[in-house]
Short mmCIF file of C-alpha atoms in Angstrom, two decimals:
data_model
loop_
_atom_site.label_atom_id
_atom_site.label_comp_id
_atom_site.label_asym_id
_atom_site.label_seq_id
_atom_site.Cartn_x
_atom_site.Cartn_y
_atom_site.Cartn_z
CA MET A 1 -1.41 5.13 -37.11
CA ILE A 2 -2.91 5.37 -33.76
CA MET A 3 -0.71 4.54 -30.84
CA VAL A 4 -2.62 2.72 -28.38
CA LYS A 5 -1.30 3.11 -24.74
CA LYS A 6 -0.40 -0.08 -23.03
CA SER A 7 -2.03 -1.08 -19.97
CA VAL A 8 -0.07 -3.41 -17.91
CA TYR A 9 -1.34 -4.25 -14.22
CA LEU A 10 1.22 -5.33 -11.77
CA ASP A 11 -0.19 -4.84 -8.54
CA ASN A 12 -1.94 -7.63 -8.17
CA SER A 13 -1.24 -8.12 -4.39
CA ALA A 14 -3.47 -4.54 -4.12
CA SER A 15 -6.30 -5.96 -5.79
CA THR A 16 -7.19 -8.07 -9.04
CA ARG A 17 -9.42 -8.06 -11.65
CA VAL A 18 -12.60 -10.03 -11.20
CA LEU A 19 -13.33 -12.92 -13.56
CA ASP A 20 -16.09 -12.50 -16.14
CA GLU A 21 -17.71 -16.10 -14.61
CA VAL A 22 -17.78 -14.42 -11.07
CA VAL A 23 -19.43 -11.45 -12.25
CA SER A 24 -22.00 -13.30 -13.86
CA ALA A 25 -22.37 -15.95 -10.99
CA MET A 26 -23.33 -12.63 -8.72
CA ILE A 27 -25.61 -10.62 -10.70
CA PRO A 28 -28.79 -12.98 -9.82
CA TYR A 29 -27.97 -12.33 -5.97
CA PHE A 30 -28.62 -8.55 -6.63
CA THR A 31 -31.82 -9.00 -8.66
CA GLU A 32 -33.43 -12.10 -8.17
CA ILE A 33 -32.29 -13.82 -5.00
CA TYR A 34 -31.95 -10.68 -3.04
CA GLY A 35 -33.64 -11.73 0.36
CA ASN A 36 -31.85 -12.22 3.89
CA PRO A 37 -30.51 -15.47 4.27
CA SER A 38 -31.84 -14.82 7.87
CA SER A 39 -35.52 -14.70 6.73
CA LEU A 40 -37.83 -17.65 7.04
CA HIS A 41 -39.49 -17.31 3.98
CA SER A 42 -38.89 -18.88 0.36
CA PHE A 43 -36.47 -15.54 -0.57
CA GLY A 44 -34.82 -16.18 2.64
CA ILE A 45 -34.13 -19.71 2.06
CA LYS A 46 -32.53 -19.45 -1.46
CA ALA A 47 -30.25 -16.76 -0.16
CA LYS A 48 -29.32 -19.10 2.71
CA LYS A 49 -28.64 -21.81 0.14
CA ALA A 50 -26.31 -19.75 -1.47
CA LEU A 51 -24.47 -18.84 1.75
CA ASP A 52 -24.55 -22.52 2.54
CA ASP A 53 -22.99 -23.88 -0.81
CA SER A 54 -20.41 -20.98 -0.93
CA ARG A 55 -19.36 -21.84 2.58
CA LYS A 56 -19.12 -25.60 1.55
CA ILE A 57 -16.81 -24.54 -1.45
CA VAL A 58 -14.51 -22.45 0.92
CA ALA A 59 -14.32 -24.85 3.51
CA ASN A 60 -13.05 -27.70 1.24
CA SER A 61 -10.45 -25.63 -0.42
CA ILE A 62 -8.42 -25.50 2.98
CA ASN A 63 -9.66 -28.89 4.41
CA ALA A 64 -12.27 -27.62 7.00
CA ASN A 65 -15.75 -28.26 7.85
CA PRO A 66 -18.52 -25.72 6.47
CA GLU A 67 -19.49 -24.67 10.24
CA GLU A 68 -15.87 -23.70 10.71
CA ILE A 69 -15.76 -20.82 8.22
CA ILE A 70 -17.26 -17.40 9.14
CA PHE A 71 -17.61 -14.76 6.09
CA THR A 72 -16.37 -11.28 6.78
CA SER A 73 -15.70 -8.29 4.82
CA GLY A 74 -12.27 -8.81 3.93
CA GLY A 75 -8.57 -10.10 5.21
CA THR A 76 -8.32 -7.15 7.80
CA GLU A 77 -11.91 -7.90 9.54
CA SER A 78 -10.66 -11.60 9.68
CA ASP A 79 -7.53 -10.63 11.15
CA ASN A 80 -9.26 -8.29 13.77
CA ILE A 81 -11.81 -11.07 14.68
CA ALA A 82 -9.06 -13.42 15.26
CA VAL A 83 -6.62 -11.38 17.30
CA PHE A 84 -8.99 -9.51 19.19
CA GLY A 85 -11.32 -12.25 19.77
CA VAL A 86 -8.54 -14.41 21.20
CA ALA A 87 -7.32 -11.87 23.28
CA ALA A 88 -11.03 -11.10 24.87
CA ALA A 89 -11.52 -14.73 25.27
CA ARG A 90 -8.38 -15.45 27.42
CA LYS A 91 -7.83 -11.94 28.64
CA ASP A 92 -4.02 -11.88 29.29
CA GLY A 93 -1.23 -13.75 27.92
CA ARG A 94 1.57 -13.46 25.69
CA ILE A 95 0.77 -12.98 21.93
CA ILE A 96 3.64 -13.91 19.36
CA THR A 97 3.79 -12.46 15.82
CA THR A 98 6.85 -11.24 13.28
CA LYS A 99 8.35 -8.10 12.46
CA ILE A 100 6.88 -8.54 8.91
CA GLU A 101 3.27 -8.93 9.39
CA HIS A 102 0.64 -6.98 7.41
CA PRO A 103 -0.57 -4.13 9.25
CA ALA A 104 -4.00 -5.66 10.06
CA ILE A 105 -1.76 -7.76 12.36
CA LYS A 106 0.80 -5.13 13.13
CA ASN A 107 -1.58 -2.44 14.24
CA THR A 108 -4.04 -5.09 16.16
CA VAL A 109 -1.16 -6.76 18.23
CA GLN A 110 0.04 -3.17 19.11
CA LYS A 111 -3.15 -2.18 20.23
CA LEU A 112 -3.15 -5.24 22.43
CA LYS A 113 0.27 -4.39 23.72
CA THR A 114 -1.43 -1.07 25.31
CA GLN A 115 -4.09 -2.85 27.03
CA GLY A 116 -1.40 -5.13 29.03
CA PHE A 117 -0.73 -8.13 26.87
CA GLU A 118 2.75 -9.13 26.14
CA VAL A 119 3.58 -9.06 22.47
CA LEU A 120 6.71 -10.48 21.12
CA PHE A 121 8.15 -9.91 17.39
CA ILE A 122 10.17 -12.52 15.80
CA ASP A 123 12.96 -11.70 14.05
CA VAL A 124 13.62 -12.32 10.31
CA ASP A 125 16.27 -13.19 8.34
CA TYR A 126 17.71 -11.27 4.92
CA GLU A 127 15.45 -13.13 3.01
CA GLY A 128 12.22 -12.62 5.35
CA PHE A 129 12.59 -16.13 6.90
CA ILE A 130 11.47 -16.21 10.35
CA ASN A 131 13.77 -17.02 13.21
CA ILE A 132 12.18 -20.65 14.13
CA LYS A 133 14.45 -21.07 17.06
CA GLN A 134 13.54 -17.70 18.67
CA LEU A 135 9.77 -18.75 17.85
CA GLU A 136 10.16 -22.07 19.69
CA GLU A 137 12.11 -20.64 22.82
CA SER A 138 9.18 -17.96 23.11
CA ILE A 139 6.40 -20.06 23.07
CA ASN A 140 5.67 -20.57 27.07
CA ALA A 141 2.58 -21.42 29.29
CA ASP A 142 1.18 -18.00 29.07
CA THR A 143 1.36 -17.77 25.39
CA ILE A 144 -2.35 -17.82 23.87
CA LEU A 145 -1.44 -17.13 20.39
CA VAL A 146 0.89 -17.21 17.64
CA SER A 147 -0.20 -15.29 14.39
CA ILE A 148 2.24 -15.53 11.40
CA ILE A 149 1.80 -14.21 7.89
CA HIS A 150 2.01 -17.07 5.54
CA ALA A 151 3.51 -15.16 2.29
CA ASN A 152 4.26 -12.00 2.81
CA ASN A 153 2.39 -9.30 0.92
CA GLU A 154 5.86 -7.07 0.27
CA ILE A 155 8.50 -9.55 -0.44
CA GLY A 156 6.72 -12.90 -1.12
CA THR A 157 8.58 -14.98 1.29
CA ILE A 158 6.97 -17.97 2.08
CA GLN A 159 6.92 -19.35 5.84
CA ASP A 160 6.77 -23.21 6.33
CA ILE A 161 3.73 -22.97 8.19
CA GLU A 162 3.67 -26.72 8.84
CA THR A 163 6.71 -26.75 10.66
CA ILE A 164 5.48 -23.96 12.90
CA GLY A 165 2.09 -25.58 13.46
CA ASN A 166 3.98 -28.70 14.91
CA ILE A 167 6.23 -26.50 17.14
CA ILE A 168 3.54 -24.23 18.40
CA LYS A 169 1.73 -27.38 19.15
CA THR A 170 4.44 -29.46 20.80
CA LYS A 171 5.45 -26.67 22.77
CA ASN A 172 2.00 -25.47 24.05
CA PRO A 173 -1.19 -27.24 22.88
CA ASN A 174 -3.40 -24.20 24.34
CA THR A 175 -1.74 -21.77 22.04
CA TYR A 176 -3.58 -20.68 19.27
CA PHE A 177 -2.32 -20.40 15.62
CA HIS A 178 -3.75 -17.80 13.47
CA VAL A 179 -2.15 -17.58 10.02
CA ASP A 180 -2.77 -14.73 7.76
CA ALA A 181 -2.90 -16.54 4.12
CA VAL A 182 -4.53 -13.50 2.34
CA GLN A 183 -1.68 -13.68 -0.32
CA SER A 184 -1.10 -17.17 -0.60
CA TYR A 185 -4.50 -18.42 -0.61
CA MET A 186 -5.24 -20.10 -4.25
CA LYS A 187 -1.13 -19.61 -4.79
CA LEU A 188 -0.20 -22.37 -2.45
CA PRO A 189 -1.84 -25.72 -1.14
CA ILE A 190 -3.20 -24.90 2.33
CA ASP A 191 -4.40 -27.87 4.80
CA VAL A 192 -5.55 -26.30 8.25
CA VAL A 193 -5.55 -29.72 9.55
CA SER A 194 -1.82 -30.71 8.99
CA ALA A 195 -0.61 -27.49 9.68
CA LYS A 196 -2.57 -27.43 13.17
CA ILE A 197 -3.82 -24.23 12.17
CA ASP A 198 -6.71 -22.98 14.72
CA LEU A 199 -7.57 -19.41 12.80
CA LEU A 200 -7.08 -18.41 9.13
CA SER A 201 -7.78 -15.15 7.42
CA ILE A 202 -8.30 -14.93 3.42
CA ALA A 203 -9.86 -12.54 0.92
CA SER A 204 -11.52 -12.62 -2.07
CA HIS A 205 -10.47 -9.74 -4.25
CA LYS A 206 -6.89 -10.78 -4.17
CA ILE A 207 -8.29 -14.03 -5.91
CA HIS A 208 -10.12 -12.69 -8.61
CA GLY A 209 -13.34 -12.15 -6.32
CA PRO A 210 -15.27 -9.01 -5.71
CA LYS A 211 -13.76 -6.67 -2.97
CA GLY A 212 -15.70 -6.58 0.64
CA VAL A 213 -15.52 -10.23 0.91
CA GLY A 214 -13.10 -12.50 3.12
CA ALA A 215 -13.74 -15.41 5.48
CA LEU A 216 -12.11 -16.74 8.74
CA TYR A 217 -11.32 -20.16 9.50
CA ILE A 218 -12.15 -20.87 12.90
CA ARG A 219 -11.18 -24.72 14.07
CA ASN A 220 -14.06 -26.05 15.97
CA GLY A 221 -13.50 -25.61 19.68
CA VAL A 222 -11.62 -22.58 19.44
CA LYS A 223 -12.98 -20.04 21.71
CA LEU A 224 -13.40 -16.31 20.50
CA LYS A 225 -15.07 -13.36 21.93
CA SER A 226 -17.10 -11.58 19.37
CA LEU A 227 -16.16 -7.78 18.74
CA GLN A 228 -19.58 -6.46 17.02
CA LEU A 229 -22.97 -6.50 18.58
CA GLY A 230 -26.12 -7.24 16.82
CA GLY A 231 -27.76 -10.23 15.23
CA SER A 232 -26.64 -13.84 15.20
CA HIS A 233 -25.07 -14.11 12.16
CA GLU A 234 -22.07 -16.27 11.22
CA LYS A 235 -21.86 -18.09 14.99
CA ASN A 236 -22.35 -14.83 16.85
CA LEU A 237 -18.95 -13.75 15.55
CA ARG A 238 -19.60 -11.28 12.94
CA ALA A 239 -23.11 -9.42 13.43
CA GLY A 240 -24.51 -8.07 10.10
CA THR A 241 -26.44 -9.42 7.06
CA GLU A 242 -24.11 -11.38 5.44
CA ASN A 243 -22.77 -9.96 2.00
CA VAL A 244 -24.67 -12.86 -0.31
CA PRO A 245 -23.60 -12.00 -3.73
CA GLY A 246 -20.23 -10.97 -2.31
CA ILE A 247 -19.96 -14.39 -0.88
CA VAL A 248 -21.58 -16.29 -3.81
CA GLY A 249 -18.66 -14.49 -6.08
CA PHE A 250 -15.88 -15.22 -3.38
CA ALA A 251 -17.05 -18.89 -3.76
CA LYS A 252 -16.95 -19.05 -7.53
CA ALA A 253 -13.63 -17.61 -7.58
CA VAL A 254 -12.38 -20.26 -5.65
CA GLU A 255 -13.94 -22.72 -7.82
CA LEU A 256 -12.24 -21.50 -10.91
CA ASN A 257 -9.09 -20.97 -9.51
CA LEU A 258 -9.02 -24.58 -8.42
CA VAL A 259 -9.76 -25.68 -12.01
CA ASP A 260 -6.05 -24.75 -12.99
CA LEU A 261 -4.10 -23.84 -9.90
CA GLU A 262 -1.12 -25.97 -10.61
CA GLU A 263 -1.00 -25.23 -14.30
CA TYR A 264 -1.37 -21.18 -13.74
CA THR A 265 0.84 -21.16 -10.69
CA LYS A 266 3.62 -22.76 -13.13
CA ASN A 267 2.99 -20.14 -15.62
CA LEU A 268 3.49 -17.28 -12.97
CA VAL A 269 6.69 -18.77 -11.49
CA PHE A 270 7.83 -18.39 -15.02
CA LEU A 271 6.66 -14.97 -15.64
CA ARG A 272 8.21 -13.86 -12.17
CA ASP A 273 11.63 -15.50 -12.96
CA ARG A 274 11.39 -14.00 -16.44
CA LEU A 275 10.89 -10.51 -14.85
CA ILE A 276 13.54 -10.84 -12.21
CA ASP A 277 16.38 -12.19 -14.40
CA GLY A 278 15.25 -9.32 -17.27
CA ILE A 279 15.67 -6.45 -14.68
CA GLU A 280 18.87 -8.08 -13.17
CA LYS A 281 20.36 -8.36 -16.83
CA ARG A 282 19.39 -5.09 -18.10
CA ILE A 283 19.77 -2.73 -15.07
CA PRO A 284 22.82 -2.28 -12.74
CA HIS A 285 22.81 -1.47 -8.95
CA VAL A 286 19.40 -3.54 -8.06
CA ILE A 287 18.71 -5.91 -5.34
CA LEU A 288 16.01 -8.56 -5.14
CA ASN A 289 14.21 -8.47 -1.81
CA GLY A 290 12.86 -11.72 -0.51
CA PRO A 291 14.06 -15.18 -1.61
CA ARG A 292 14.38 -16.84 -4.96
CA GLY A 293 12.57 -20.00 -6.22
CA VAL A 294 9.95 -22.07 -4.51
CA SER A 295 9.95 -20.20 -1.22
CA ARG A 296 8.84 -17.12 -3.26
CA ASN A 297 5.19 -16.68 -3.69
CA SER A 298 4.60 -17.27 -7.50
CA ASN A 299 3.14 -13.69 -8.17
CA ASN A 300 5.58 -11.30 -6.16
CA VAL A 301 8.71 -9.58 -7.40
CA ASN A 302 10.31 -6.82 -5.23
CA ILE A 303 13.28 -5.19 -6.32
CA SER A 304 15.25 -2.14 -4.78
CA PHE A 305 17.00 0.36 -7.55
CA LYS A 306 20.11 2.09 -5.68
CA HIS A 307 20.12 5.64 -5.90
CA ILE A 308 16.80 6.72 -6.64
CA GLU A 309 13.37 7.04 -4.98
CA GLY A 310 10.28 4.62 -5.45
CA GLU A 311 7.38 7.57 -5.91
CA SER A 312 9.53 8.64 -8.89
CA ILE A 313 9.95 5.18 -10.35
CA LEU A 314 6.27 4.18 -9.66
CA LEU A 315 5.16 7.77 -11.78
CA TYR A 316 7.47 7.21 -14.58
CA LEU A 317 6.20 3.60 -15.23
CA ASP A 318 2.48 4.51 -14.62
CA MET A 319 3.14 6.96 -17.78
CA GLN A 320 4.07 4.29 -19.73
CA GLY A 321 0.79 2.04 -18.45
CA ILE A 322 2.56 0.21 -16.13
CA ALA A 323 0.93 0.00 -12.42
CA VAL A 324 3.35 -1.12 -9.56
CA SER A 325 3.57 -0.08 -5.59
CA THR A 326 6.53 0.69 -3.95
CA GLY A 327 7.88 0.32 -0.59
CA SER A 328 8.95 4.11 -0.54
CA ALA A 329 8.20 6.14 2.51
CA CYS A 330 7.22 8.91 0.05
CA SER A 331 4.41 7.46 -1.03
CA SER A 332 2.80 6.77 2.04
CA THR A 333 1.13 9.10 4.34
CA SER A 334 3.51 8.33 7.27
CA LEU A 335 6.77 9.06 5.47
CA LYS A 336 8.11 6.01 6.84
CA PRO A 337 9.69 3.50 4.53
CA SER A 338 8.32 -0.22 4.84
CA HIS A 339 8.89 -2.08 8.11
CA VAL A 340 9.07 -5.22 6.24
CA LEU A 341 12.20 -4.12 4.09
CA GLU A 342 13.70 -2.63 7.54
CA ALA A 343 13.00 -5.93 8.83
CA ILE A 344 15.21 -7.69 6.45
CA GLY A 345 18.16 -5.43 7.44
CA LEU A 346 17.90 -3.16 4.08
CA PRO A 347 19.46 0.12 4.50
CA VAL A 348 16.79 2.75 4.61
CA GLU A 349 18.01 4.89 1.73
CA ILE A 350 17.80 1.74 -0.14
CA CYS A 351 14.27 0.77 1.04
CA HIS A 352 13.08 4.13 -0.48
CA GLY A 353 13.83 2.88 -4.12
CA SER A 354 12.06 -0.47 -3.91
CA ILE A 355 9.29 -1.35 -6.09
CA ARG A 356 6.83 -4.25 -6.14
CA PHE A 357 5.44 -5.89 -8.99
CA THR A 358 2.57 -8.62 -8.57
CA LEU A 359 1.58 -10.83 -11.40
CA SER A 360 -1.90 -12.73 -12.11
CA ARG A 361 -3.43 -15.07 -14.02
CA TYR A 362 -3.97 -12.39 -16.56
CA THR A 363 -0.49 -11.34 -16.88
CA THR A 364 1.31 -12.11 -20.20
CA LYS A 365 4.78 -12.61 -21.48
CA GLU A 366 4.34 -9.62 -23.86
CA GLU A 367 3.43 -7.33 -20.93
CA ILE A 368 6.26 -8.81 -18.99
CA ASP A 369 8.69 -7.90 -22.13
CA TYR A 370 7.22 -4.69 -22.81
CA VAL A 371 8.01 -3.51 -18.80
CA LEU A 372 11.90 -5.14 -19.65
CA GLU A 373 12.07 -2.90 -22.78
CA VAL A 374 10.93 0.38 -20.85
CA PHE A 375 12.10 0.02 -17.37
CA PRO A 376 15.80 0.63 -18.25
CA LYS A 377 15.45 3.93 -19.78
CA ILE A 378 13.35 4.87 -16.74
CA ILE A 379 16.01 3.98 -14.46
CA ALA A 380 18.66 5.34 -16.58
CA LYS A 381 16.62 8.97 -16.59
CA LEU A 382 16.09 8.98 -13.04
CA ARG A 383 19.53 8.23 -12.19
CA ALA A 384 20.77 10.75 -14.21
CA LEU A 385 18.70 13.19 -11.91
CA SER A 386 20.26 11.99 -8.68
CA PRO A 387 23.02 13.19 -6.80
CA LEU A 388 23.63 9.93 -5.42
CA ASN A 389 24.66 7.93 -8.70
CA ALA A 390 27.97 6.01 -8.05
CA ASN A 391 29.03 7.03 -11.76
CA MET B 1 -2.51 12.00 -3.82
CA VAL B 2 -2.76 13.71 -7.20
CA TYR B 3 0.11 16.14 -8.48
CA SER B 4 -0.74 19.35 -10.49
CA ASP B 5 -0.25 19.47 -14.12
CA THR B 6 2.75 21.91 -13.46
CA VAL B 7 4.29 19.30 -11.22
CA MET B 8 3.98 16.60 -13.40
CA ASP B 9 5.33 18.52 -16.25
CA HIS B 10 8.22 19.52 -14.23
CA PHE B 11 8.82 16.14 -12.80
CA LYS B 12 8.56 14.64 -16.88
CA ASN B 13 10.62 17.49 -17.98
CA PRO B 14 12.97 18.79 -15.31
CA ARG B 15 14.63 21.99 -16.17
CA ASN B 16 18.35 22.79 -15.51
CA VAL B 17 19.62 19.38 -14.36
CA GLY B 18 23.06 18.58 -13.61
CA GLU B 19 25.76 20.16 -11.91
CA ILE B 20 28.07 23.00 -12.84
CA LYS B 21 31.73 22.52 -12.64
CA ASP B 22 33.90 24.68 -10.50
CA ALA B 23 30.37 26.26 -9.36
CA ASP B 24 30.53 29.62 -7.70
CA GLY B 25 28.22 28.11 -5.09
CA THR B 26 27.12 24.59 -3.76
CA GLY B 27 24.19 23.57 -1.83
CA ASN B 28 23.72 20.25 -0.25
CA VAL B 29 20.70 19.47 1.57
CA GLY B 30 18.55 16.28 2.74
CA ASN B 31 19.66 12.79 3.64
CA PRO B 32 19.17 9.71 1.61
CA MET B 33 17.95 8.19 4.82
CA CYS B 34 14.88 10.47 4.50
CA GLY B 35 14.38 9.62 1.12
CA ASP B 36 15.20 13.43 -0.01
CA MET B 37 18.44 14.77 -1.27
CA MET B 38 19.11 17.83 -3.30
CA THR B 39 22.40 19.51 -4.65
CA ILE B 40 22.01 22.73 -6.40
CA THR B 41 25.26 24.44 -7.88
CA ILE B 42 25.02 28.40 -8.97
CA GLU B 43 27.31 30.38 -11.29
CA VAL B 44 27.21 34.17 -10.60
CA LYS B 45 28.39 37.13 -12.77
CA ASP B 46 28.30 40.72 -11.45
CA ASN B 47 25.83 39.60 -8.37
CA VAL B 48 23.42 37.84 -10.75
CA ILE B 49 22.74 33.91 -10.82
CA SER B 50 23.53 33.24 -14.60
CA ASP B 51 23.34 29.53 -14.40
CA ILE B 52 22.10 27.31 -12.31
CA LYS B 53 21.61 23.37 -11.99
CA PHE B 54 20.10 20.47 -9.67
CA LYS B 55 20.48 17.06 -8.68
CA THR B 56 17.94 15.30 -6.48
CA PHE B 57 17.01 11.95 -5.04
CA GLY B 58 13.50 11.90 -4.12
CA CYS B 59 9.67 11.95 -5.27
CA ALA B 60 7.82 13.47 -7.63
CA ALA B 61 7.50 16.51 -5.48
CA ALA B 62 11.18 16.73 -4.67
CA ILE B 63 12.24 16.71 -8.38
CA ALA B 64 9.54 19.24 -9.37
CA THR B 65 10.33 21.62 -6.64
CA SER B 66 14.11 21.58 -7.68
CA SER B 67 13.50 22.10 -11.28
CA MET B 68 10.91 25.12 -10.56
CA ILE B 69 13.50 27.16 -8.03
CA THR B 70 16.01 26.87 -10.77
CA GLU B 71 13.52 28.39 -13.17
CA LEU B 72 12.60 30.87 -10.94
CA VAL B 73 16.15 32.40 -9.83
CA LYS B 74 17.80 32.05 -12.88
CA GLY B 75 19.12 35.76 -14.14
CA LEU B 76 18.01 37.03 -10.61
CA THR B 77 20.18 39.24 -8.36
CA ILE B 78 21.40 37.18 -5.29
CA GLU B 79 19.25 39.54 -3.00
CA ASP B 80 16.40 38.98 -5.25
CA ALA B 81 17.26 35.23 -5.56
CA LEU B 82 17.14 35.19 -1.80
CA LYS B 83 13.39 36.52 -1.42
CA ILE B 84 12.12 33.57 -3.22
CA THR B 85 10.41 31.78 -0.44
CA LYS B 86 9.09 28.14 -0.29
CA ASP B 87 5.38 29.40 -0.75
CA ASP B 88 6.49 30.76 -4.15
CA ILE B 89 7.72 27.70 -5.63
CA VAL B 90 4.62 25.67 -4.25
CA GLU B 91 2.12 28.55 -5.95
CA ASN B 92 4.24 28.38 -9.21
CA LEU B 93 3.79 24.81 -9.24
CA GLY B 94 -0.05 24.89 -8.71
CA GLY B 95 0.31 23.42 -5.22
CA LEU B 96 1.52 20.41 -3.64
CA PRO B 97 -0.55 17.87 -1.60
CA PRO B 98 0.02 18.56 2.25
CA ILE B 99 2.05 15.66 2.79
CA LYS B 100 4.63 16.83 0.24
CA LEU B 101 4.73 20.31 1.51
CA HIS B 102 8.38 20.02 2.85
CA CYS B 103 9.92 18.94 -0.16
CA SER B 104 9.19 23.09 -0.94
CA ASN B 105 11.51 23.77 2.27
CA LEU B 106 14.13 21.12 0.79
CA ALA B 107 14.26 23.66 -2.57
CA ALA B 108 14.74 26.69 -0.63
CA ASP B 109 16.97 25.64 1.91
CA ALA B 110 19.39 24.37 -1.02
CA LEU B 111 19.37 27.66 -2.79
CA LYS B 112 20.31 29.45 0.42
CA LYS B 113 23.06 27.03 1.03
CA ALA B 114 24.46 27.55 -2.28
CA ILE B 115 24.19 31.51 -1.88
CA ASP B 116 26.19 31.21 1.50
CA ASP B 117 28.88 28.93 0.01
CA TYR B 118 29.19 31.41 -2.90
CA ARG B 119 29.50 34.45 -0.25
CA GLU B 120 31.82 32.73 1.93
CA LYS B 121 33.88 31.90 -1.20
CA LEU B 122 33.69 35.82 -1.94
CA ASN B 123 34.92 36.74 1.70
CA LYS B 124 37.86 34.46 1.54
#
C-alpha cells in the first residue's frame, strides 16, 4: 500500500491558496489585455476599465465610493501610505496606536517617534482587547491619528471599531482613524461609514487572491502627502503602473468571498472551536491565547504549550505534513518573543511555546481531526525531552 | 532557514535523552525566559564518561546540539571530553544557521558545568 503523506495547511493568516476562478480571471490580463491603464489607446482603455471595475467591487465591499480606494502592493504598503502620509501632511502631533499592532504599523510609528511625533501605545487586557478608557483619555487636541488593528494577526482578538470610531470623532473630529483590516477583511463585515473610518488597509493574498496586491481606503477629504514620487497614478499617492492582473484577481476574490461569506464563516467557527476544544481535551498544560466566541476571528487558534518550545512543535508538525506558525523567539531573526503575547501578559517562557493555526475556506473537518490525532503524540514526545516538565 | 540532515536526524531521533539518577555530575544552563534550557547528567567510571543523558527545552538546534554532544563525549576521559568545543559540535552536525550558533555554546557549557560539578564532588 502506498502511504500518501497528508498535507494540511493551517497558516492562512500568513497567506492563502488562490481560488481557481481568481487565477482564470487574471490570465487574460497577462496575455490579451496587457496595456498600461494610463495609455490613451484601446489597449490602455481596456486595462483602465478593468481597473475601474475592480475599484468598484472593492469599494462596495466596505461601503465606500470607488474614488476612495487606491490600489497598493499589499497591507504593508497601505499601512505605510496611511501612517507616513498623515504624518507628512500634518507635520507634528500625537499618534495613538496599540501594543498589539502588526509590524507594518508598529515599526512605522516607531520611526515617526524618532522624527519628533508623540506616539502612545494603548494597553490591552489578557485577551487582547484594548483599554477603551485609556484610548479616550489619550485623544487630545493634538492627536492627528489613531491606528487600530481590527482583528489581531496573532491571537485573533477583534476590536469594536464602531465604538472606537465614535469615541475618536466625539473627542476630536480632526483626528484621523486608520484601521488595519488585513486579517478581518472578508471575515467580518466592515462599514467604513458607520465606523467613522478615514483610512483602512486590506490585502488580497489573505482572502484567496494573489500576492502583491492590496488597497487603502481614503475617505474623501482626508489629506495625505505622498511618499513615492513618479507618475500620477492612484490619486498621486502611489506612483507606478498599476498591477492590473493582480488587481483583477483581488477584485475577483472579493466577489467570490461575498457569495457565501456568512456560510463559510459559520463553518470556520465550527472548525476553529473543534480544534480548540479538541486540543484542550487531549493535551494538558495548554493556554488559549486571545478570546473565545464571537470576539475571536473566525479562522484563528493560538495556543501555548507549556514546557516546550514553539519551533520544535512547528517542525514536528511539519514532518506530519501540518503547516502552522509560532510566536516563539527561536523562529524569528530577532530572538525576541512575540510583542503581542507579551502585551497580553503571557509569561515569556510560555510565549516561547505558542503555536498559531489559521484556517481557511479550504480547511476540512477531516484535516482538523487529523491534527487532533497526531498532535498529542508530538507534544508528549517533546515534553519527555524537556527539563521543565511538571511531572 | 534550513537545517542540515544531521541536525534534523538528531532532532527527530535524539540520542541519550533523560536524566541519570544519582549522577556523578550535573550541569544546568540557560533559562526558560530565553527560550533555551538544558540539563546534562554524567556518570564517571575510572575518569571516563561511562554514561551521559540530556534534557532540553528549546528549538531544533538546541535539541540537536544536546544530542550531538552526548554522542561525542560518551566513552571519553574527562580531559578529552573537555577538549570538545562548540565548533566540534557544529561541524559534526553539518553546520547550523548563523542565528542558531549560540545553541552550540549552550551544549558545550552544560557539559563543562557537569564536569565541574563532578570534580567538585570528588574534592569534597
